[in-house]
PDB file of C-alpha atoms and ligand atoms in Angstrom:
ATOM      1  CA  UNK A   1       0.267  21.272  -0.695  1.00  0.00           C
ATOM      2  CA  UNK A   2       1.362  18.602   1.729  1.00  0.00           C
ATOM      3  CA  UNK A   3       0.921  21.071   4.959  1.00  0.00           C
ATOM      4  CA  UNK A   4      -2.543  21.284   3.606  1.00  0.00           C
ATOM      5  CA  UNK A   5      -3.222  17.149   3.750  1.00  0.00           C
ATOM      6  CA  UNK A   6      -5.241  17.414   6.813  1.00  0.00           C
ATOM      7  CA  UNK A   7      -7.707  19.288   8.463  1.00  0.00           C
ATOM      8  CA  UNK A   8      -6.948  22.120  10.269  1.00  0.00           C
ATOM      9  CA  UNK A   9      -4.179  21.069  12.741  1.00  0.00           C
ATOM     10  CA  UNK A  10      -5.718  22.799  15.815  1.00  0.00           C
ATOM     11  CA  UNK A  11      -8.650  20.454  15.728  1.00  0.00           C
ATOM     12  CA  UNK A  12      -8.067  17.579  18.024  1.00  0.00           C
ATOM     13  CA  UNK A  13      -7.985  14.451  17.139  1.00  0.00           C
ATOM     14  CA  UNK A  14      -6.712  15.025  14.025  1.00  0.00           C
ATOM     15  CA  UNK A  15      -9.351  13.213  11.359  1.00  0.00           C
ATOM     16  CA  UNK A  16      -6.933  12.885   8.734  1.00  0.00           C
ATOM     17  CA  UNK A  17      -3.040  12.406   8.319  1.00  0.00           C
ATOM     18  CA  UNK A  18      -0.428  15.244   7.236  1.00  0.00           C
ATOM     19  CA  UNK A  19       3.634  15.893   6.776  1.00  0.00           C
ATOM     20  CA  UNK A  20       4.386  18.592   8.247  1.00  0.00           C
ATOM     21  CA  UNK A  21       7.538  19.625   6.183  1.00  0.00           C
ATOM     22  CA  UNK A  22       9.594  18.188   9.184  1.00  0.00           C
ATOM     23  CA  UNK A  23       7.390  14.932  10.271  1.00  0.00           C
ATOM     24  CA  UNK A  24       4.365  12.874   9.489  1.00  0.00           C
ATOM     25  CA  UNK A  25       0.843  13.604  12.081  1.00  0.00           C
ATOM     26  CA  UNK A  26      -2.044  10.969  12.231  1.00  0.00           C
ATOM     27  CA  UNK A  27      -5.125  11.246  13.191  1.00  0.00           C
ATOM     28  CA  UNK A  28      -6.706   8.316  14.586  1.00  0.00           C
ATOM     29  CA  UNK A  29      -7.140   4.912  12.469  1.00  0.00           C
ATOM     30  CA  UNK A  30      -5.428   6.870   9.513  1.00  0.00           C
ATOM     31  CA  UNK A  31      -2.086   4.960  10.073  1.00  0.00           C
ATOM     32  CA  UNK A  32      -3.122   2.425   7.176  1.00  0.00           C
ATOM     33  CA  UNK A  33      -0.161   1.584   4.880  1.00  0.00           C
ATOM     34  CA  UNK A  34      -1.120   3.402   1.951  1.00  0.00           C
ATOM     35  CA  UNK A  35      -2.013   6.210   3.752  1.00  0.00           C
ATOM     36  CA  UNK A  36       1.481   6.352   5.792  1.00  0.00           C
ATOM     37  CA  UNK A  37       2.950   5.797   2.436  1.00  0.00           C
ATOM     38  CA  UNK A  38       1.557   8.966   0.807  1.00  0.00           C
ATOM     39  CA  UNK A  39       2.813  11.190   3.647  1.00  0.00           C
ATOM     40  CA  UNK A  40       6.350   9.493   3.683  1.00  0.00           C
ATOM     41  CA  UNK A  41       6.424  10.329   0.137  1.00  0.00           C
ATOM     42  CA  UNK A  42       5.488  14.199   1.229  1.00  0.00           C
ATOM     43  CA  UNK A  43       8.749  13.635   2.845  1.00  0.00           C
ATOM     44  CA  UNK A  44      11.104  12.439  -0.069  1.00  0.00           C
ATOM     45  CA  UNK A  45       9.397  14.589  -2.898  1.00  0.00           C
ATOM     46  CA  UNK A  46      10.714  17.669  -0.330  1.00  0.00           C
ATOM     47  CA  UNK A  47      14.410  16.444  -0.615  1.00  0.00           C
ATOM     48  CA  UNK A  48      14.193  15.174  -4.650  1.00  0.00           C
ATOM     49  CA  UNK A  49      11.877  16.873  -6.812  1.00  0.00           C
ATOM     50  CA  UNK A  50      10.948  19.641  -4.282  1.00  0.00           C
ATOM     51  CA  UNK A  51       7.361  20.369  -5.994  1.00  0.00           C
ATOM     52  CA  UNK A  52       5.803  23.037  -4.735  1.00  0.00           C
ATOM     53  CA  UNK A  53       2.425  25.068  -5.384  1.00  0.00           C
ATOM     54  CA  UNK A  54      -0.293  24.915  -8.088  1.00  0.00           C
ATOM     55  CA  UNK A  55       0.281  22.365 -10.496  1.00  0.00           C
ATOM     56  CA  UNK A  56       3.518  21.588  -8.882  1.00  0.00           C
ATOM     57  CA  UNK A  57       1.061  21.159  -5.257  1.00  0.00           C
ATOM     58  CA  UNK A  58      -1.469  18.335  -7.595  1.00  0.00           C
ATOM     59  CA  UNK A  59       2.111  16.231  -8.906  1.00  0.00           C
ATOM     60  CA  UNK A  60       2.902  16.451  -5.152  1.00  0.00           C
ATOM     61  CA  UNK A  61      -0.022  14.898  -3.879  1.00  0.00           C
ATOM     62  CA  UNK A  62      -0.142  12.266  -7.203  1.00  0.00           C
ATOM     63  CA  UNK A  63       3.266  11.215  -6.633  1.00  0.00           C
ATOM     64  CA  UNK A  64       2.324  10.862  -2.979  1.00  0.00           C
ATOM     65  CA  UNK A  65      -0.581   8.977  -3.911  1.00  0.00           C
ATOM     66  CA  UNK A  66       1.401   6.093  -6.726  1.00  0.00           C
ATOM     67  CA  UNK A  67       4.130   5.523  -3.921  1.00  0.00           C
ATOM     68  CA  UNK A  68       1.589   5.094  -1.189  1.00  0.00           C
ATOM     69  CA  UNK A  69       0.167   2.710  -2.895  1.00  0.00           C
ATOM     70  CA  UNK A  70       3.067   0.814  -4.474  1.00  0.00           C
ATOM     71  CA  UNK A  71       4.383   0.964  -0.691  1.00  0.00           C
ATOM     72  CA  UNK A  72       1.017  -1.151  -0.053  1.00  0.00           C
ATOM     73  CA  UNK A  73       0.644  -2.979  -3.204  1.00  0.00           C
ATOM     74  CA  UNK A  74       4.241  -4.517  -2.697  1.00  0.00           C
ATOM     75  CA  UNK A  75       3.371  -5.665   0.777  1.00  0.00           C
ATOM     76  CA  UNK A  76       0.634  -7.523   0.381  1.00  0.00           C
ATOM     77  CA  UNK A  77      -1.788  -5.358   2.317  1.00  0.00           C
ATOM     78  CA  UNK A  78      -5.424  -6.616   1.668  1.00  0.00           C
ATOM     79  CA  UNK A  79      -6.280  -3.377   1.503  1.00  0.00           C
ATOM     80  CA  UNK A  80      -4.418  -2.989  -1.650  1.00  0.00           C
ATOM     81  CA  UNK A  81      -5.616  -6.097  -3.347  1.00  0.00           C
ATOM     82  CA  UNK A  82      -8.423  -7.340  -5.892  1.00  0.00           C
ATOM     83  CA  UNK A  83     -11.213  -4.412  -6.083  1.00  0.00           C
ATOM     84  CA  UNK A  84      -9.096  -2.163  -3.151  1.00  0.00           C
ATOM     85  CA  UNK A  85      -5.535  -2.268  -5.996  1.00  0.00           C
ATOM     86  CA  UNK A  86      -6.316   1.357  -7.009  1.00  0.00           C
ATOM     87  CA  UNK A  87      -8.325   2.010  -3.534  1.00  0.00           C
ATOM     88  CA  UNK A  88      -6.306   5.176  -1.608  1.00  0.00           C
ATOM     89  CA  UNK A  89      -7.546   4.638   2.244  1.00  0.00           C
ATOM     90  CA  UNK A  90      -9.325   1.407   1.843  1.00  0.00           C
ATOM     91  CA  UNK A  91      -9.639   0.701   5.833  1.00  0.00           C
ATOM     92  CA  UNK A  92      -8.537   3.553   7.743  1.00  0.00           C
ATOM     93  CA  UNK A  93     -11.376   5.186   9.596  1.00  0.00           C
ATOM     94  CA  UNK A  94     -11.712   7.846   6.606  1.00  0.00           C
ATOM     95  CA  UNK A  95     -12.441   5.700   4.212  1.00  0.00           C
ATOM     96  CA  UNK A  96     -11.714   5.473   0.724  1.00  0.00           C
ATOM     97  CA  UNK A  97     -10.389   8.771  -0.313  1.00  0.00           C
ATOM     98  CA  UNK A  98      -9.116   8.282  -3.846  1.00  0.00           C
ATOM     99  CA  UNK A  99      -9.410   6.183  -6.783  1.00  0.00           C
ATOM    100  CA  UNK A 100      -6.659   6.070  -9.150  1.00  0.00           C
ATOM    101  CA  UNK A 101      -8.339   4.075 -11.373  1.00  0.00           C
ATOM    102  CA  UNK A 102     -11.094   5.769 -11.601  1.00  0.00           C
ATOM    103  CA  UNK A 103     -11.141   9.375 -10.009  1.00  0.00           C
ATOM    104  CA  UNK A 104     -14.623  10.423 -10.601  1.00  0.00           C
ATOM    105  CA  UNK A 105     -15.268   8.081  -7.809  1.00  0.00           C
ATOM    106  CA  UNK A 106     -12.628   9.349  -5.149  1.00  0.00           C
ATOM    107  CA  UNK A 107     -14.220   9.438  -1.748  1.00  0.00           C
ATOM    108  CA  UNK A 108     -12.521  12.848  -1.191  1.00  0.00           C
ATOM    109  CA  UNK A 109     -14.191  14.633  -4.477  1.00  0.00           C
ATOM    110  CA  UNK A 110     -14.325  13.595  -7.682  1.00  0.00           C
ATOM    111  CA  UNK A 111     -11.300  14.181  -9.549  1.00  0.00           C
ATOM    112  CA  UNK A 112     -10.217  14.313 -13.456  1.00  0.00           C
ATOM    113  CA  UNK A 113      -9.374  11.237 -15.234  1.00  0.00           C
ATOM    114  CA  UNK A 114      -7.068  13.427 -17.372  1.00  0.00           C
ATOM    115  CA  UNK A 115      -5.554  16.787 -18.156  1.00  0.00           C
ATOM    116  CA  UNK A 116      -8.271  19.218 -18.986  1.00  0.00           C
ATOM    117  CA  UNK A 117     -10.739  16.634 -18.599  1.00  0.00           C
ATOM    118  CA  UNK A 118     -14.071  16.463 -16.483  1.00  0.00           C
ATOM    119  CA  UNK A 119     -13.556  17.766 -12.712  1.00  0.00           C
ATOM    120  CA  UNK A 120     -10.437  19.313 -14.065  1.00  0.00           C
ATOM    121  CA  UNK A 121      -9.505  22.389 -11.989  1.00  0.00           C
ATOM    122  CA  UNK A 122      -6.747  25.293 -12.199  1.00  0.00           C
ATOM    123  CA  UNK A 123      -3.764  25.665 -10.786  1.00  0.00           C
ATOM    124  CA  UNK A 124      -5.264  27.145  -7.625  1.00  0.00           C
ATOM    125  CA  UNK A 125      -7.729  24.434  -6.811  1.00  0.00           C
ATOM    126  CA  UNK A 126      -7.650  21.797  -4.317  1.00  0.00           C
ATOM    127  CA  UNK A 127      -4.401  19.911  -5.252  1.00  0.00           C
ATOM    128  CA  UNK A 128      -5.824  16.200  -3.920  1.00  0.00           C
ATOM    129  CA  UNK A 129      -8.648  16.683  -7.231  1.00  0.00           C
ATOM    130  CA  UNK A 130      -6.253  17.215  -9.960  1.00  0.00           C
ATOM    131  CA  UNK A 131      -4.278  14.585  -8.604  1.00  0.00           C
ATOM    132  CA  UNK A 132      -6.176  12.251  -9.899  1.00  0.00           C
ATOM    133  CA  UNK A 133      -4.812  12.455 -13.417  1.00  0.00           C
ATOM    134  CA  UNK A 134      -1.046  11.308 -11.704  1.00  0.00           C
ATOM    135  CA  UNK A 135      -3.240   8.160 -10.453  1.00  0.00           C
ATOM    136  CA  UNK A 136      -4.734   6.989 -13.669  1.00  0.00           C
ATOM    137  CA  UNK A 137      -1.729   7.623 -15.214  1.00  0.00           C
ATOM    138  CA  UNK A 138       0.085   5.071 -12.896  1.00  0.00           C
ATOM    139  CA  UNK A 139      -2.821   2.531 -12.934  1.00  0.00           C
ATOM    140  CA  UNK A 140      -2.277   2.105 -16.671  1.00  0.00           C
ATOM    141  CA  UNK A 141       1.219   2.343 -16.919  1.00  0.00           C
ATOM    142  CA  UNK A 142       1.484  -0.687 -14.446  1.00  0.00           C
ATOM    143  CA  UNK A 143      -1.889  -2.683 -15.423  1.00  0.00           C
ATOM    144  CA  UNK A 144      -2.414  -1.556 -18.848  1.00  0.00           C
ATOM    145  CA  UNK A 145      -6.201  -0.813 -19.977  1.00  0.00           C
ATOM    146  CA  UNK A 146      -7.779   1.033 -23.111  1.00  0.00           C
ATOM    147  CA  UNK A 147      -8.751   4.719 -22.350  1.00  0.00           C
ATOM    148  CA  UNK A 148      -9.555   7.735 -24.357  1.00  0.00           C
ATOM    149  CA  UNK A 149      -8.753   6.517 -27.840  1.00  0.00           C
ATOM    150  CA  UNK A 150      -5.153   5.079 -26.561  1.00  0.00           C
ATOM    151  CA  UNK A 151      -4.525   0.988 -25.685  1.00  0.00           C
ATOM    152  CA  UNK A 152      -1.292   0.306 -23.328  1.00  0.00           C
ATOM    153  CA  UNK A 153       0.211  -2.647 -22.446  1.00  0.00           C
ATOM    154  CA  UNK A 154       0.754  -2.502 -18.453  1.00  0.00           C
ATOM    155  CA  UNK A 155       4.454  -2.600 -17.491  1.00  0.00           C
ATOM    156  CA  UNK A 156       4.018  -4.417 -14.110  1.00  0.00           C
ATOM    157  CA  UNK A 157       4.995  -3.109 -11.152  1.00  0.00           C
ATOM    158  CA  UNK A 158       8.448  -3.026 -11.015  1.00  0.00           C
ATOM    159  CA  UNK A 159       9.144  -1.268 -13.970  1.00  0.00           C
ATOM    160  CA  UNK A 160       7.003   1.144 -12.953  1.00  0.00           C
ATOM    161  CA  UNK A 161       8.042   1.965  -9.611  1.00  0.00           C
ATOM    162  CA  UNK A 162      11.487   2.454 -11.034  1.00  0.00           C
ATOM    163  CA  UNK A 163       9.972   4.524 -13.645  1.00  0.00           C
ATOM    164  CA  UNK A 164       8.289   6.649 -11.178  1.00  0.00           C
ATOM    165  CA  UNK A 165      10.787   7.158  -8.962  1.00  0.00           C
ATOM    166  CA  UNK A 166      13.122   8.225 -11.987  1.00  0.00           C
ATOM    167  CA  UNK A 167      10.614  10.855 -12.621  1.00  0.00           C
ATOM    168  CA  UNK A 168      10.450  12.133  -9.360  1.00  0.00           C
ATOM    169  CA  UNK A 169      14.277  13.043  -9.493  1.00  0.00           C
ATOM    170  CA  UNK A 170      13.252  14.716 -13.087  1.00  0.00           C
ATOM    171  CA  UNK A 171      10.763  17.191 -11.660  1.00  0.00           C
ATOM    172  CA  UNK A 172      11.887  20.496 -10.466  1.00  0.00           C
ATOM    173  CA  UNK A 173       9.467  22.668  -7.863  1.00  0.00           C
ATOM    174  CA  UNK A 174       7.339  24.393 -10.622  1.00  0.00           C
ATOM    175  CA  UNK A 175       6.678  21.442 -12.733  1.00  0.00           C
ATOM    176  CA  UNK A 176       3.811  21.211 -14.755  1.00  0.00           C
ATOM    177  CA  UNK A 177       1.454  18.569 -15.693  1.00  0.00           C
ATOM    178  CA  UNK A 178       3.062  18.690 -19.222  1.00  0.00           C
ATOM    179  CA  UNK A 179       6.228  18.424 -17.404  1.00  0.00           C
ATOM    180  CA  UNK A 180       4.915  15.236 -16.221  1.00  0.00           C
ATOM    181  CA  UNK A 181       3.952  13.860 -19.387  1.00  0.00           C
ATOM    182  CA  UNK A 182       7.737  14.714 -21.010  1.00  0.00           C
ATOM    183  CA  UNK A 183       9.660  13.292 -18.050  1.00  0.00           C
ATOM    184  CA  UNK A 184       7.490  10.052 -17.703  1.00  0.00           C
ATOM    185  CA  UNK A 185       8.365   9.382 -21.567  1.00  0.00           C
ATOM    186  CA  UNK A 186      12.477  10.599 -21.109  1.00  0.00           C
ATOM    187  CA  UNK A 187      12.315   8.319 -17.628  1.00  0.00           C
ATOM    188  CA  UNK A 188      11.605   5.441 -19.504  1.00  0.00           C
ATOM    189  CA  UNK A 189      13.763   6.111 -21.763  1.00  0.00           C
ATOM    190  CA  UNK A 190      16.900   6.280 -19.469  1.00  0.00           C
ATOM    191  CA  UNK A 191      15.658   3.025 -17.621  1.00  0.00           C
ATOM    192  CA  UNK A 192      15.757   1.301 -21.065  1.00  0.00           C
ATOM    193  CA  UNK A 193      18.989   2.547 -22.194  1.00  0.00           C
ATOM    194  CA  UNK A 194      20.203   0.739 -18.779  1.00  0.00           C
ATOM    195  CA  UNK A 195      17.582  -1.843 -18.721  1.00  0.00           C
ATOM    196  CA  UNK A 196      16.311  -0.561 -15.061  1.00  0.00           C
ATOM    197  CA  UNK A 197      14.127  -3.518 -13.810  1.00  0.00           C
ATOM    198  CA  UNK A 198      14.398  -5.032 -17.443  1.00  0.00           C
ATOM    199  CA  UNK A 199      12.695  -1.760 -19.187  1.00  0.00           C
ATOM    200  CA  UNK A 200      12.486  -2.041 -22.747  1.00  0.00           C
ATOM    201  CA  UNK A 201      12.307   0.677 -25.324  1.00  0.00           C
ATOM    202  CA  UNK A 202       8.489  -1.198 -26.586  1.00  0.00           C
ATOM    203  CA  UNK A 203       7.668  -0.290 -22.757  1.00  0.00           C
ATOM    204  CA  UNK A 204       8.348   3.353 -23.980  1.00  0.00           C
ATOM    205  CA  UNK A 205       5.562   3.279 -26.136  1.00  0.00           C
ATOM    206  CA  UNK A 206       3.147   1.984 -23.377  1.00  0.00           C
ATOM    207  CA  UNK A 207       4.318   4.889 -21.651  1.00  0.00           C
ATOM    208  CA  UNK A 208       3.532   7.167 -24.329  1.00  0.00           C
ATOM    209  CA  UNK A 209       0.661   5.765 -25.006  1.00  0.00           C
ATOM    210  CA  UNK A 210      -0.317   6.520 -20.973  1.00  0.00           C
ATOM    211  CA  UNK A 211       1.083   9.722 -21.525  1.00  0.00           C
ATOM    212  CA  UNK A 212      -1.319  10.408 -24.288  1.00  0.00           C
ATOM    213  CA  UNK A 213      -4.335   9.129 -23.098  1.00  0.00           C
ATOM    214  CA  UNK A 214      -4.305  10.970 -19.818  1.00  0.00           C
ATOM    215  CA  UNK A 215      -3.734  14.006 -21.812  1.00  0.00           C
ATOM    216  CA  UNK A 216      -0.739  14.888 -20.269  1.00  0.00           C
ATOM    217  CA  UNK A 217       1.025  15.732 -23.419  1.00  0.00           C
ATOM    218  CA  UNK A 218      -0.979  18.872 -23.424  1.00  0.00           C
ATOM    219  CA  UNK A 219      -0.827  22.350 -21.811  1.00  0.00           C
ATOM    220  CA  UNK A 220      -0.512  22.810 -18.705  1.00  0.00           C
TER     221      UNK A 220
HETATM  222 ZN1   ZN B 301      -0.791  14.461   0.638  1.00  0.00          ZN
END
């Protein structure tokens, strides 16, 4: 849940960074780009895709986490480049907290690398953890990589911010991971009937080969 970003707000200063529902708080040396771009994003899933709790709460926090760090990646901030890319906190006084590339090695807990997978927790559990599935999904949908049995051809960055941000106008509040996995693959499919950054229908299949590898064509 986005209220739940930080710690608890009465402590003072605040150690970490949260969106309220109506604004964004900081605690100190938190203000890094990525980090200001995850709880802007708190901000705009609220108005668009409204996710709420559960699984809905871990989509929140992913989707938080891939436009935080396209926010980054797209401005050039070292902190978002060569080994820090997939790096989520990468100098802010925190620290790294996640690793979309690989989430078994998020500063904040280790988290699952994909639906049902190691670290994997229910729909009650700490929403940053299973977010890690959303991140690995968006590192190889925009770099490409081999993973659990499936190879995919990155899309680049462009294509995949617009694909990601057509998905987060797909999702409803109560979507599921397996909601996830069907509107990445009819996302893509809508940017390539309009050619949306130059998406391509063969760039479908990368994204259903993503889709597959991360698992997120199964339950829940
Ligand atoms: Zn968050």
């Amino acid at each position: 849940m986005p209220e739940s970003d930080g710690v608890r707000r009465t402590q003072c200063p605040w150690a970490n960074a949260f969106w309220d529902g109506e604004q964004m708080a900081f605690g100190e040396g938190v203000t890094t780009l990525d980090i200001t771009g995850h709880e802007l994003t708190h901000g705009v899933t609220q108005h668009t895709s409204g996710l709420g709790d559960g699984y809905a709460g871990a989509l929140n926090e992913g989707l938080s986490d891939v436009f935080g760090k396209f926010i980054a990646i797209k401005a050039g901030d070292p902190n978002a480049t060569g080994a820090n890319r997939w790096l989520l906190g990468v100098g802010s006084s925190i620290g790294q907290v996640r690793d979309m590339k690989n989430p078994a090695n998020s500063g904040e807990g280790p988290g699952p690398d994909r639906v049902n997978g190691r670290y994997w927790l229910g729909a009650n559990g700490d929403p940053h953890i299973n977010a890690g599935v959303v991140g690995k999904a968006d590192y190889l949908i925009t770099d490409g990589d081999t993973f659990n049995g499936q190879t995919v051809r990155g899309l680049g960055e462009n294509k995949s911010i617009a694909l990601w941000w057509k998905v987060e106008n797909l999702l409803r509040p109560t979507s599921t991971f397996k909601d996830l996995g069907v509107a990445l693959n009819s996302a893509c499919t809508a940017n390539a009937r309009t050619g949306v950054a130059g998406t391509t229908t063969a760039d479908c299949t990368q994204v259903a080969n993503a889709v597959k590898a991360t698992q997120l064509n199964l339950a829940p």
